[in-house]
Coordinates of C-alpha atoms and ligand atoms in Angstrom, one line a residue:
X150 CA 0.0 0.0 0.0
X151 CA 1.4 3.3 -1.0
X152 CA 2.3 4.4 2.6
X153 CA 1.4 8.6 1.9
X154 CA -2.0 7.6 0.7
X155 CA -2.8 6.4 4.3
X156 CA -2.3 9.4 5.9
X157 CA -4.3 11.3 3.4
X158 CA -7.2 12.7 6.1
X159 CA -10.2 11.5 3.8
X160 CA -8.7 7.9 4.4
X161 CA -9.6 8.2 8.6
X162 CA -12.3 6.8 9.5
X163 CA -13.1 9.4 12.3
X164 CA -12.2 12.4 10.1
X165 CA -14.5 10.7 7.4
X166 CA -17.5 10.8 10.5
X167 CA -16.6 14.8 10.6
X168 CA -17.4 15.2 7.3
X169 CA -20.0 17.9 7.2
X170 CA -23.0 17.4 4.7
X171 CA -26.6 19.3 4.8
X172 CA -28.3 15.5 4.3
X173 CA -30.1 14.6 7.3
X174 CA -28.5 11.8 9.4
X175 CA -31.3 10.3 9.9
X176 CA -33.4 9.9 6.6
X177 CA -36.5 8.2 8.0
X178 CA -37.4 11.2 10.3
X179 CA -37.3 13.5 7.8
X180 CA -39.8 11.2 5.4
X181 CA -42.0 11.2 8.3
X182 CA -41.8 15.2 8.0
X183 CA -42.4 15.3 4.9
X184 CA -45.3 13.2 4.7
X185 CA -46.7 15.4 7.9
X186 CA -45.9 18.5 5.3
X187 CA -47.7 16.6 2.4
X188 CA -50.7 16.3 4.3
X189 CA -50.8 19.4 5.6
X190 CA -50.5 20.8 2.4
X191 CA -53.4 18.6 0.7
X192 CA -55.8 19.9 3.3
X193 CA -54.5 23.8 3.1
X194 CA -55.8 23.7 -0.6
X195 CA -58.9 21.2 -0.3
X196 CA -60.1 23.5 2.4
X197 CA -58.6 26.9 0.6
X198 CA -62.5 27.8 0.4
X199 CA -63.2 28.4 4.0
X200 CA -60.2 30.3 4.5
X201 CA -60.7 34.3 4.4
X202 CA -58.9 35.3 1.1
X203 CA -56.0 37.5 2.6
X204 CA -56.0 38.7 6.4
X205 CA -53.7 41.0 8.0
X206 CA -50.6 39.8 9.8
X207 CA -50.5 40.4 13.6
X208 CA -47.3 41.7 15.1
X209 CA -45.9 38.2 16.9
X210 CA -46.1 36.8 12.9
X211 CA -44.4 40.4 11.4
X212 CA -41.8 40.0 14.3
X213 CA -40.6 36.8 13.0
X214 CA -39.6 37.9 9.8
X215 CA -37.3 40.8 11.7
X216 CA -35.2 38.2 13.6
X217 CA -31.7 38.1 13.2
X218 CA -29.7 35.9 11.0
X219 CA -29.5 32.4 12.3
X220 CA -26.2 31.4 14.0
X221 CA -26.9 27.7 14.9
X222 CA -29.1 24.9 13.9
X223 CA -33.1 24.7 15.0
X224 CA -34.4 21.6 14.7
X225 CA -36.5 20.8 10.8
X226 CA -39.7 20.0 12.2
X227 CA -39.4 23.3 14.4
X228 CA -38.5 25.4 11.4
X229 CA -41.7 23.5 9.4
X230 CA -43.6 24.8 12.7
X231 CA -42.5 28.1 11.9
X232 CA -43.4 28.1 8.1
X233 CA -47.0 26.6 9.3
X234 CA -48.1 28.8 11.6
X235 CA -46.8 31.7 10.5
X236 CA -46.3 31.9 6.4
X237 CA -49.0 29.3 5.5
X238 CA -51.9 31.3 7.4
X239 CA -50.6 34.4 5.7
X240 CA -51.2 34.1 1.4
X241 CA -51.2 36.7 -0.7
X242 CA -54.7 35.0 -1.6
X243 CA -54.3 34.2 -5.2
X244 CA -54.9 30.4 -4.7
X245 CA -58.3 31.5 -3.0
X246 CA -61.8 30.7 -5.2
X247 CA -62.5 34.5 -4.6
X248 CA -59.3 36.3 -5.4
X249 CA -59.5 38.3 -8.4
X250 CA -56.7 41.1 -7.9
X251 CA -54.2 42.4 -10.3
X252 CA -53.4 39.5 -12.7
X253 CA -52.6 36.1 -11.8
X254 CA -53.2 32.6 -12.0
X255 CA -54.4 30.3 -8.8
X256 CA -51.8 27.7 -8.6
X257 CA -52.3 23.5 -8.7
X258 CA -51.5 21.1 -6.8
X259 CA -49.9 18.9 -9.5
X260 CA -47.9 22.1 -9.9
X261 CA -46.3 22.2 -6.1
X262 CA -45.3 18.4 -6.2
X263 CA -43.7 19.1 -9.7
X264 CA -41.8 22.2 -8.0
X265 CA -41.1 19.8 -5.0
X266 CA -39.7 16.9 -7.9
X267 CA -38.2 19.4 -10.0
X268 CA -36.2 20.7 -7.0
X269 CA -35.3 17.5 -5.7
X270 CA -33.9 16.3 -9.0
X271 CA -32.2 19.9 -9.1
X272 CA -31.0 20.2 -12.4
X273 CA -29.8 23.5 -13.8
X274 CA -31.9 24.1 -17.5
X275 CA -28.8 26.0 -18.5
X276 CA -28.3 23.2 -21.3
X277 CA -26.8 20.0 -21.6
X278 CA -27.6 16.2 -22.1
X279 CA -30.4 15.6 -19.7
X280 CA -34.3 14.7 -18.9
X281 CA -34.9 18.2 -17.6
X282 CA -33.6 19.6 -20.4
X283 CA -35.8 17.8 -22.6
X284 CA -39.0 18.4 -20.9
X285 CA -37.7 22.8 -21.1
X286 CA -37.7 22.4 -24.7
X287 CA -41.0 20.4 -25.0
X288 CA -42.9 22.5 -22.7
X289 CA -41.4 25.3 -25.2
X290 CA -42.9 23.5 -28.1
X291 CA -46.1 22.7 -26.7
X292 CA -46.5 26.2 -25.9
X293 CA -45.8 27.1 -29.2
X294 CA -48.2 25.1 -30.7
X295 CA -50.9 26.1 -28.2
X296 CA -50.4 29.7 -30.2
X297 CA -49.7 28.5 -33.4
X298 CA -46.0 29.2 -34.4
X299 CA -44.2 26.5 -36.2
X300 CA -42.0 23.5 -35.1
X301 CA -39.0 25.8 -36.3
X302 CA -39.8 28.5 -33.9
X303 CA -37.7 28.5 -30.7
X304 CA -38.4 29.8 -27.4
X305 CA -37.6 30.4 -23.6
X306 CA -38.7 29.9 -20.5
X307 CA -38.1 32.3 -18.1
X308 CA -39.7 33.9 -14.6
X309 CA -42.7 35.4 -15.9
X310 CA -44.1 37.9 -18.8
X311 CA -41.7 40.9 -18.1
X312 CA -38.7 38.6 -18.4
X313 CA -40.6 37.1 -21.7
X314 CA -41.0 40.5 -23.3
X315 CA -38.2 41.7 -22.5
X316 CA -36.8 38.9 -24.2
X317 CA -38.9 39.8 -27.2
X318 CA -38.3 43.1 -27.3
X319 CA -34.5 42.6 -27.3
X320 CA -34.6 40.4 -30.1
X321 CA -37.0 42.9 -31.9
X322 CA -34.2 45.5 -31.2
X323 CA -31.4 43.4 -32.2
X324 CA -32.9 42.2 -35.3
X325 CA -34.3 45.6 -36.5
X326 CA -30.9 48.2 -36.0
X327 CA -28.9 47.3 -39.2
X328 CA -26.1 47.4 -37.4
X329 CA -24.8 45.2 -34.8
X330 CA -25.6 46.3 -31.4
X331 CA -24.4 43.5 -29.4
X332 CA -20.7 44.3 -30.7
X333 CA -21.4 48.3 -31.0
X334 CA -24.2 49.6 -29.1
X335 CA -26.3 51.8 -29.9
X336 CA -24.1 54.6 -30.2
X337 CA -23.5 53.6 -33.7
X338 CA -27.4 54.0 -35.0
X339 CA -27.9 57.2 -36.8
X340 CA -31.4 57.1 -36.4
X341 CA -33.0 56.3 -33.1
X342 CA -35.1 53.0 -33.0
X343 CA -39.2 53.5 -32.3
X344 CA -41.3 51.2 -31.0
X345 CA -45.1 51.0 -30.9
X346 CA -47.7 50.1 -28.4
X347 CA -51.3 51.4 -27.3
X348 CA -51.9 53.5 -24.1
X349 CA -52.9 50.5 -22.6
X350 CA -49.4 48.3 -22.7
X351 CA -48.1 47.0 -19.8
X352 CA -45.6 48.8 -17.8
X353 CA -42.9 46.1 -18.0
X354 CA -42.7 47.2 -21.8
X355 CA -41.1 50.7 -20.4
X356 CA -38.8 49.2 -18.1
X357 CA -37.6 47.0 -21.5
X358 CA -37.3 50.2 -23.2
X359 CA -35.4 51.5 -20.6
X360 CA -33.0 48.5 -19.9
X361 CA -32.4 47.9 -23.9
X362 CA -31.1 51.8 -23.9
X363 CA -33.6 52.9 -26.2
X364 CA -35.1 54.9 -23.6
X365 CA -39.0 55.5 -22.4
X366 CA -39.7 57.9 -25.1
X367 CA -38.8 55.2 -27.9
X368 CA -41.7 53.3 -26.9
X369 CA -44.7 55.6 -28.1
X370 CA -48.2 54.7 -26.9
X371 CA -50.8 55.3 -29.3
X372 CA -54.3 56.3 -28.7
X373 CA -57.2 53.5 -28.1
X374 CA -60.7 53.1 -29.5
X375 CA -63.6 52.7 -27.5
X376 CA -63.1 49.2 -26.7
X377 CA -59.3 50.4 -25.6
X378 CA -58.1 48.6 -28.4
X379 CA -55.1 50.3 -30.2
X380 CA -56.0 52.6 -33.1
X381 CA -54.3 50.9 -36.1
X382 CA -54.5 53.9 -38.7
X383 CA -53.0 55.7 -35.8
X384 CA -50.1 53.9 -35.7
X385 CA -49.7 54.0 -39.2
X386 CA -49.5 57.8 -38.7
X387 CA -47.4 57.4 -36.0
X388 CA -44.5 55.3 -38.0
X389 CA -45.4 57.5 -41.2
X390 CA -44.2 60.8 -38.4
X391 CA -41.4 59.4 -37.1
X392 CA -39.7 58.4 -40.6
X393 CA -40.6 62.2 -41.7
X394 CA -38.5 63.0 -38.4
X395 CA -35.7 60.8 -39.1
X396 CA -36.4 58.0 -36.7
X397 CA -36.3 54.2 -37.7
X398 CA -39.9 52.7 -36.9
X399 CA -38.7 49.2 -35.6
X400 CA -41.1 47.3 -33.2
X401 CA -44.8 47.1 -33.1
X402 CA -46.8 45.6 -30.0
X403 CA -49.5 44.0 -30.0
X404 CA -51.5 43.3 -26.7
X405 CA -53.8 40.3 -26.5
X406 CA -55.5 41.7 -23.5
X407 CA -54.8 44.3 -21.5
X408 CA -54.0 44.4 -17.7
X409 CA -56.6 47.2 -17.6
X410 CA -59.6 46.0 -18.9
X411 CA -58.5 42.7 -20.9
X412 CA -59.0 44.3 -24.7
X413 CA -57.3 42.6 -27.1
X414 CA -55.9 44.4 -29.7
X415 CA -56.8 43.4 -33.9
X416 CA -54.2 41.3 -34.2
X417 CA -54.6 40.4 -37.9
X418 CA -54.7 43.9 -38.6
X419 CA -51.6 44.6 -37.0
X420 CA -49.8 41.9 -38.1
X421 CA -50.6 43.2 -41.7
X422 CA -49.8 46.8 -40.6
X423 CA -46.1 45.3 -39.6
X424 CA -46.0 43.8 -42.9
X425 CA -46.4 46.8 -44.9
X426 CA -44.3 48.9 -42.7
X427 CA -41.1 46.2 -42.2
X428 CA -41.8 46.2 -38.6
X429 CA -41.1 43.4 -36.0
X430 CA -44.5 42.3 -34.9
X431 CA -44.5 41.4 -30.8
X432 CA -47.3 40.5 -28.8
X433 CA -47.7 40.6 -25.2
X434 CA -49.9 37.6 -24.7
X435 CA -49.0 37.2 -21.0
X436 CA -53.1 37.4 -20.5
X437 CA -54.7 36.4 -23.4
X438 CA -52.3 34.4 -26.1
X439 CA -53.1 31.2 -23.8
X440 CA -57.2 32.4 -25.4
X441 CA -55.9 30.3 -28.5
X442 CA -56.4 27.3 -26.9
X443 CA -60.1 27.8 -25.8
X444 CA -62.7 26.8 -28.1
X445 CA -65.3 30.0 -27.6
X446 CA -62.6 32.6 -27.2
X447 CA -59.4 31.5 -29.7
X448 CA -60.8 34.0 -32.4
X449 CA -60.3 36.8 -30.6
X450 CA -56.5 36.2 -31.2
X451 CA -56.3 35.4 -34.5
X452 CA -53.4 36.7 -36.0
X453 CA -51.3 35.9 -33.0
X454 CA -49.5 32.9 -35.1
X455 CA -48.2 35.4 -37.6
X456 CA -46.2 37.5 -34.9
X457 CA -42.2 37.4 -34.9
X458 CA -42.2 37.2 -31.1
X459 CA -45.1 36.3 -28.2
X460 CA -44.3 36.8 -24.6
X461 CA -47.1 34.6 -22.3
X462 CA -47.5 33.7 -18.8
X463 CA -48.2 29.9 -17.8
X464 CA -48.5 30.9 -14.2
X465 CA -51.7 32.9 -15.3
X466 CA -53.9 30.9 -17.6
X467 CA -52.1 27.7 -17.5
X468 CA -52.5 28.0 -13.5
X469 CA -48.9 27.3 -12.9
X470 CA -47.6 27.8 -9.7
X471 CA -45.3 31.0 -9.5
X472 CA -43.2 31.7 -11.2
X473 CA -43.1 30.7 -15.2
X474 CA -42.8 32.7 -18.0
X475 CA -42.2 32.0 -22.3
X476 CA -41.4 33.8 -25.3
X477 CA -41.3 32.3 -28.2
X478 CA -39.4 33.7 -31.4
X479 CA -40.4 32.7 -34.8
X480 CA -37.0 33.3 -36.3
X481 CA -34.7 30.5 -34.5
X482 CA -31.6 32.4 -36.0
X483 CA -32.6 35.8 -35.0
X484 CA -33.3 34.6 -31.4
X485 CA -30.2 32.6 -30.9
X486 CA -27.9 35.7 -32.3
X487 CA -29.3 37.6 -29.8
X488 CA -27.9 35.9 -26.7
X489 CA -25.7 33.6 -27.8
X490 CA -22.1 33.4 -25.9
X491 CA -19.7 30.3 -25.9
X492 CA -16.9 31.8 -23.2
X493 CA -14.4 28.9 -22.8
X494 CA -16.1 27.7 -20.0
X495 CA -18.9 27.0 -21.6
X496 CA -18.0 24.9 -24.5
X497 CA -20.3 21.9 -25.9
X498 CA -18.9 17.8 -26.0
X499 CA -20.0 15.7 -28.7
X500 CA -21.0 12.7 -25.7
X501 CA -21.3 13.3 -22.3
X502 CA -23.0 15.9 -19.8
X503 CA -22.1 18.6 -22.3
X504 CA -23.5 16.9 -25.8
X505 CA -27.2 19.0 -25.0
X506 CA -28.3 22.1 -26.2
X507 CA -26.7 25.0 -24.2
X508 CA -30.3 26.4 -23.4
X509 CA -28.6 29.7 -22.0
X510 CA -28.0 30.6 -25.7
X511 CA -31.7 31.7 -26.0
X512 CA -32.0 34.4 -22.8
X513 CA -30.5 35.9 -20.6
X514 CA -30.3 33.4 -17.6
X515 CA -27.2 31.2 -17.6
X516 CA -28.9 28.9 -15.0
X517 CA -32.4 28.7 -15.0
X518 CA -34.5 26.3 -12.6
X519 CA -36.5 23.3 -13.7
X520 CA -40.1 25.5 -14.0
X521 CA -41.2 23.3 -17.3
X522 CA -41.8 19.8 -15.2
X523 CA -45.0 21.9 -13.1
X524 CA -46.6 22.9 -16.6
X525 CA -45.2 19.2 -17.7
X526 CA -47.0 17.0 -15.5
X527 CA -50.0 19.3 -15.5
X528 CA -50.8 19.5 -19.0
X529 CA -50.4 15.6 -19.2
X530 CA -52.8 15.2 -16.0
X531 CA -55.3 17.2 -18.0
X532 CA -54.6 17.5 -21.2
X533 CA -54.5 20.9 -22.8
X534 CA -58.2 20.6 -23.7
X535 CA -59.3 21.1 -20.4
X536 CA -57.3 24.0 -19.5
X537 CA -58.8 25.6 -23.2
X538 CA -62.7 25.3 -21.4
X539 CA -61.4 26.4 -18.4
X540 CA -60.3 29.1 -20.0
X541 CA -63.7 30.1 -21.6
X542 CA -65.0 29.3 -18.3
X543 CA -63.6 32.4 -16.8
X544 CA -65.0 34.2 -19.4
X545 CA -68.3 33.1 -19.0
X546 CA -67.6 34.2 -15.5
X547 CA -66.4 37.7 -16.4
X548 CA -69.9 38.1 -18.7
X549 CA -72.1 36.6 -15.7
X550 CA -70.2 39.5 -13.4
X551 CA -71.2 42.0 -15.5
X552 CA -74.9 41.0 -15.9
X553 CA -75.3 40.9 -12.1
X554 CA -73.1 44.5 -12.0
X555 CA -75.4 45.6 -14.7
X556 CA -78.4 44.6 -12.8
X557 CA -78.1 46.4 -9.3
X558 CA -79.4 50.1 -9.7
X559 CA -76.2 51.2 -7.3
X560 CA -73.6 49.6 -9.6
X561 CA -72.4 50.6 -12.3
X562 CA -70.4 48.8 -15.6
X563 CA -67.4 50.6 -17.2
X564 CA -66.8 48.5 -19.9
X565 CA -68.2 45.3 -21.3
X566 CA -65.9 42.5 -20.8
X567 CA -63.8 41.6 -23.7
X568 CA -62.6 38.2 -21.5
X569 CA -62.4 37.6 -18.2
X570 CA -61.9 41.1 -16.8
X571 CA -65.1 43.4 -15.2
X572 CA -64.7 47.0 -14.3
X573 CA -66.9 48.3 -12.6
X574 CA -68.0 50.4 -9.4
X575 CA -70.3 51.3 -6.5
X576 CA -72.1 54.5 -7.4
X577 CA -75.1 55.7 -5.7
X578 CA -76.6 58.7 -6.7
X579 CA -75.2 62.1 -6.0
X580 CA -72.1 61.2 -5.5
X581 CA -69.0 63.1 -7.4
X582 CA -65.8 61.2 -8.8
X583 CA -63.8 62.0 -5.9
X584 CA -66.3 60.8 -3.6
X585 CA -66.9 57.4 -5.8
X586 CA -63.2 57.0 -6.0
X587 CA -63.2 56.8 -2.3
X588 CA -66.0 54.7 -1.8
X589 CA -64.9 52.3 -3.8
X590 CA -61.0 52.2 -2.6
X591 CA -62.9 51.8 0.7
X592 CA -65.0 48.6 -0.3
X593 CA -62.2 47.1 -1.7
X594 CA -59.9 47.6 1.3
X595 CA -63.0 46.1 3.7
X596 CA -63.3 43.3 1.4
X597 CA -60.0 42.3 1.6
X598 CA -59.7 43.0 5.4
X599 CA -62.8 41.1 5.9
X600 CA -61.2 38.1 4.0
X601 CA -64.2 37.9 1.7
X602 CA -62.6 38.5 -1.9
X603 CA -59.9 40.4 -3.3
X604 CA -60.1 42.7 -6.1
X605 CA -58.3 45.4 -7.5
X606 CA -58.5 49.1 -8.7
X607 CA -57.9 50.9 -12.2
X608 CA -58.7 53.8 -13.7
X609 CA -60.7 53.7 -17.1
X610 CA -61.0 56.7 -19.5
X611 CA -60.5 58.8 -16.2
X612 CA -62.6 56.9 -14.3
X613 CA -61.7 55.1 -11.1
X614 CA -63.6 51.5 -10.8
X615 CA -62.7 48.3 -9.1
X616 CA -61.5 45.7 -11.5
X617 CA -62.4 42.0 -10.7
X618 CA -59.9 39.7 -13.1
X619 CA -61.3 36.3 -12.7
X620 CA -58.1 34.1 -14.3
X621 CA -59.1 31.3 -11.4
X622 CA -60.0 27.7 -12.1
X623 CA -61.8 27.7 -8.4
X624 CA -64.3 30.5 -9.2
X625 CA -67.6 29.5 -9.2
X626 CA -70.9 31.5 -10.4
X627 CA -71.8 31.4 -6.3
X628 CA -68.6 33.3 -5.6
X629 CA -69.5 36.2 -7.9
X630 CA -72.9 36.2 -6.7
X631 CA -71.7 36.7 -2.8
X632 CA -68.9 39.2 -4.2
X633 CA -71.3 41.5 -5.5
X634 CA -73.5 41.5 -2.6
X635 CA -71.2 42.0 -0.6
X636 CA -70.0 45.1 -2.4
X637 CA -73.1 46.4 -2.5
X638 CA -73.3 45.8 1.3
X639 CA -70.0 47.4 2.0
X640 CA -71.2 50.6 -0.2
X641 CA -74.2 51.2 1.3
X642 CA -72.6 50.6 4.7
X643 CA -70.0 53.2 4.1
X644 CA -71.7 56.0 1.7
X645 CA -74.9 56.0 3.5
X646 CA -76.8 54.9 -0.1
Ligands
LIG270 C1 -48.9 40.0 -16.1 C2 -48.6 40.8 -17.4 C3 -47.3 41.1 -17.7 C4 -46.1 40.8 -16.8 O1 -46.0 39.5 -16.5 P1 -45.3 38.9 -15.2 O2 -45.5 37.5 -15.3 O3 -46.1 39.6 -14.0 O4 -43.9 39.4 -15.2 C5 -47.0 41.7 -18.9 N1 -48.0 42.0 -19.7 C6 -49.3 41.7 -19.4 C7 -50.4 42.1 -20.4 C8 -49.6 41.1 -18.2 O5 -50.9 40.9 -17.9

């Protein structure tokens, strides 16, 4: 025996004991945990119902969070104690039958044990030659066929729609310069790039202004029609001004519904509009491109298939739990030239670990978590038929919530639904716009507090409203029917009506 080997310290047997590790030492306790947590977890969501949606925090919970780094161990089933009792009781409420806030989907169970697998397994979607890496890219297509793009489209999954249209965008930007901005920047454009979006777009389109360099005032929101659906012959006006003024038109977006009151813009019409003009055609579909897939609504998107880029949201319509974005890019080429690195570091094998895809070469993320096995196994539990009617479901829902808004003399419809997204508000007569603005902020705030339902707020065409986005797959007709009596209740309570 090779006599230095021995007194190598890995070779000891007590030094070998020392060895630190976070795997428990004893395996069986911590299945029992887990199995306790499992449980737990099956009755949080089967009894999500009787829950109130959102309640405040007391000051022993907020205290918790305020405590100072932890030095030593606490035991795991203390720690699960903790997370029980003091972050489980505590949702933001989006998982809740009657949550309806802002924009987002309401989780699944199938999605949480995925997480859980995905996270065990803990593979990096960077790239390479593995299963995870598999399931990414057919997650990717599978979204891609849900909207129509062809097999020679690629795509990206990333944390959410703002990460997704960003991506987009980028591309668009890349693609569009004439010149080549990864090397150069955009110091070398002699005319600035202009992109074009309605009034309504979402905000995370100015903050990918912003970060690409172009700047806010790049992005130039054009007027709405009634319906808040962008003005196409405006826009044509709008690229025909900014040539006249030495600007390069580059980028036109597309929204397939709004955050505001879920319009979705003529996408047929703009997709020819991009055509004639030799713009790149983007839609934010992070609401409403998943609408392809139901069999009432998917009309209302045609056009969508002949975009160059689609940012959407699984962890809206597809219900995913937090957090999953995807955009797709028709152009393979295009996309890829737009992110693609191979530092030293990073070089591909022709066997082994390496011999995959390098997935990073497609965004911005170098690692990237394993987000496709929740949509994965969900979309094979149900197949995507299901999620299309539950999808025109919430629809139906949105059009039920405005017939029972429309019926009560003391509320009052702002818009008709286009989808799944009712704005509406509590106003009794004799009351001015500043005193309905504050009625309403205060129902919505009692509603909450009372745990009852959560919705937002918006203002539409200068007027305030409350702004009930049903994208839930636990709503039920009963749900909206208590909601609006209890807004009514709350309003007349408060305003004396
Ligand atoms: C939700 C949403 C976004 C942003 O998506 P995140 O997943 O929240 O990052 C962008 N555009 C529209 C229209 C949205 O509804």
């Amino acid at each position: 025996m090779d006599s230095r080997a021995s007194e190598l310290p890995c070779r000891d047997d007590a030094a070998h004991d020392r060895t630190e590790t976070l795997d428990p030492r004893d395996w069986a306790s911590v299945a029992a945990l887990a199995y306790r947590i499992v449980d737990d977890c099956v009755g949080y969501l089967e009894h999500v119902r009787d829950r109130p949606v959102w309640q405040p925090m007391p000051e022993h919970v907020e205290a918790l969070f305020r405590t100072p780094l932890p030095h030593g161990p606490t035991a795991i089933e203390e720690v699960y104690g903790l997370v029980r009792d003091n972050v489980l009781p505590y949702p933001m409420g989006n998982v809740h039958p009657r949550f309806w806030s802002w924009y987002m989907g309401a989780g699944n169970f199938t999605g949480a044990l995925a997480d859980f697998l995905a996270a065990v397994q803990g593979s990096n979607l960077g790239g390479g030659s593995h299963a995870a890496a598999l399931v990414d890219q057919q997650v990717v297509g599978w979204l891609r066929d849900m909207v129509g793009f062809p097999a020679s489209a690629s795509g990206t999954l990333v944390s959410g729609g703002s990460m997704a249209n960003l991506v987009g965008l980028t591309v668009a930007r890349n693609s569009m310069a004439g010149a080549d901005l990864r090397e150069d920047g955009l110091a070398v454009l002699d005319r600035p790039l202009r992109f074009y979006a309605s009034d309504q777009v979402h905000s995370c389109h100015r903050k990918a202004v912003e970060t690409l360099g172009l700047g806010n005032k790049a992005l130039r929101r054009i007027r709405t029609d009634a319906a808040y659906r962008l003005d196409v012959s405006a826009v044509r006006d709008a690229v025909a001004e900014d040539r006249e003024r030495g600007f390069k038109p580059a980028c036109l977006i597309g929204t397939a519904g709004t955050v505001n009151s879920g319009a979705v813009d003529d996408l047929a019409a703009l997709a020819d509009l991009a055509e004639e003009q030799g713009l790149w055609f983007h839609v934010d579909g992070c609401i409403g491109a998943l609408l392809a897939i139901a069999p009432q609504n998917a009309w209302r998107v045609r056009g969508i298939e002949r975009a160059d880029s689609v940012a959407l949201d699984p962890h809206k319509w597809l219900h995913a739990p937090f957090e999953i974005g995807c955009a797709l890019v028709k152009d393979r080429a295009k996309h890829r030239q737009s992110f693609a690195v191979s530092p030293e570091y990073l070089q591909g094998t022709s066997r082994g670990i390496a011999s995959g895809e390098w997935l990073h070469e497609f965004g911005l993320q170098t690692s990237r978590g394993f987000g496709a096995l929740k949509v994965w196994m969900a979309l094979k539990e149900h197949g995507v038929a299901k999620f299309g009617r539950l999808i025109d479901q919430n629809v139906a829902q949105a059009t039920i919530l405005a017939h029972l808004v429309r019926a009560h003399p003391l509320l009052e419809l702002l818009a008709e639904p286009e989808i799944n997204i009712v704005c509406f508000r509590f106003a009794g007569a004799g009351h001015n716009e500043d005193d309905i603005k504050r009625i309403n902020i205060e129902i919505m705030l009692r509603l909450q507090e009372a745990g009852l339902a959560a919705v937002s707020d918006t203002t539409l065409g200068g007027r305030h409203c409350l702004r009930a986005a049903i994208c839930n797959h636990r709503t039920r007709v009963e749900d909206l029917e208590q909601f609006v009596g209890d807004v009514v209740r709350i309003g007349r309570e408060f305003s004396g009506a």
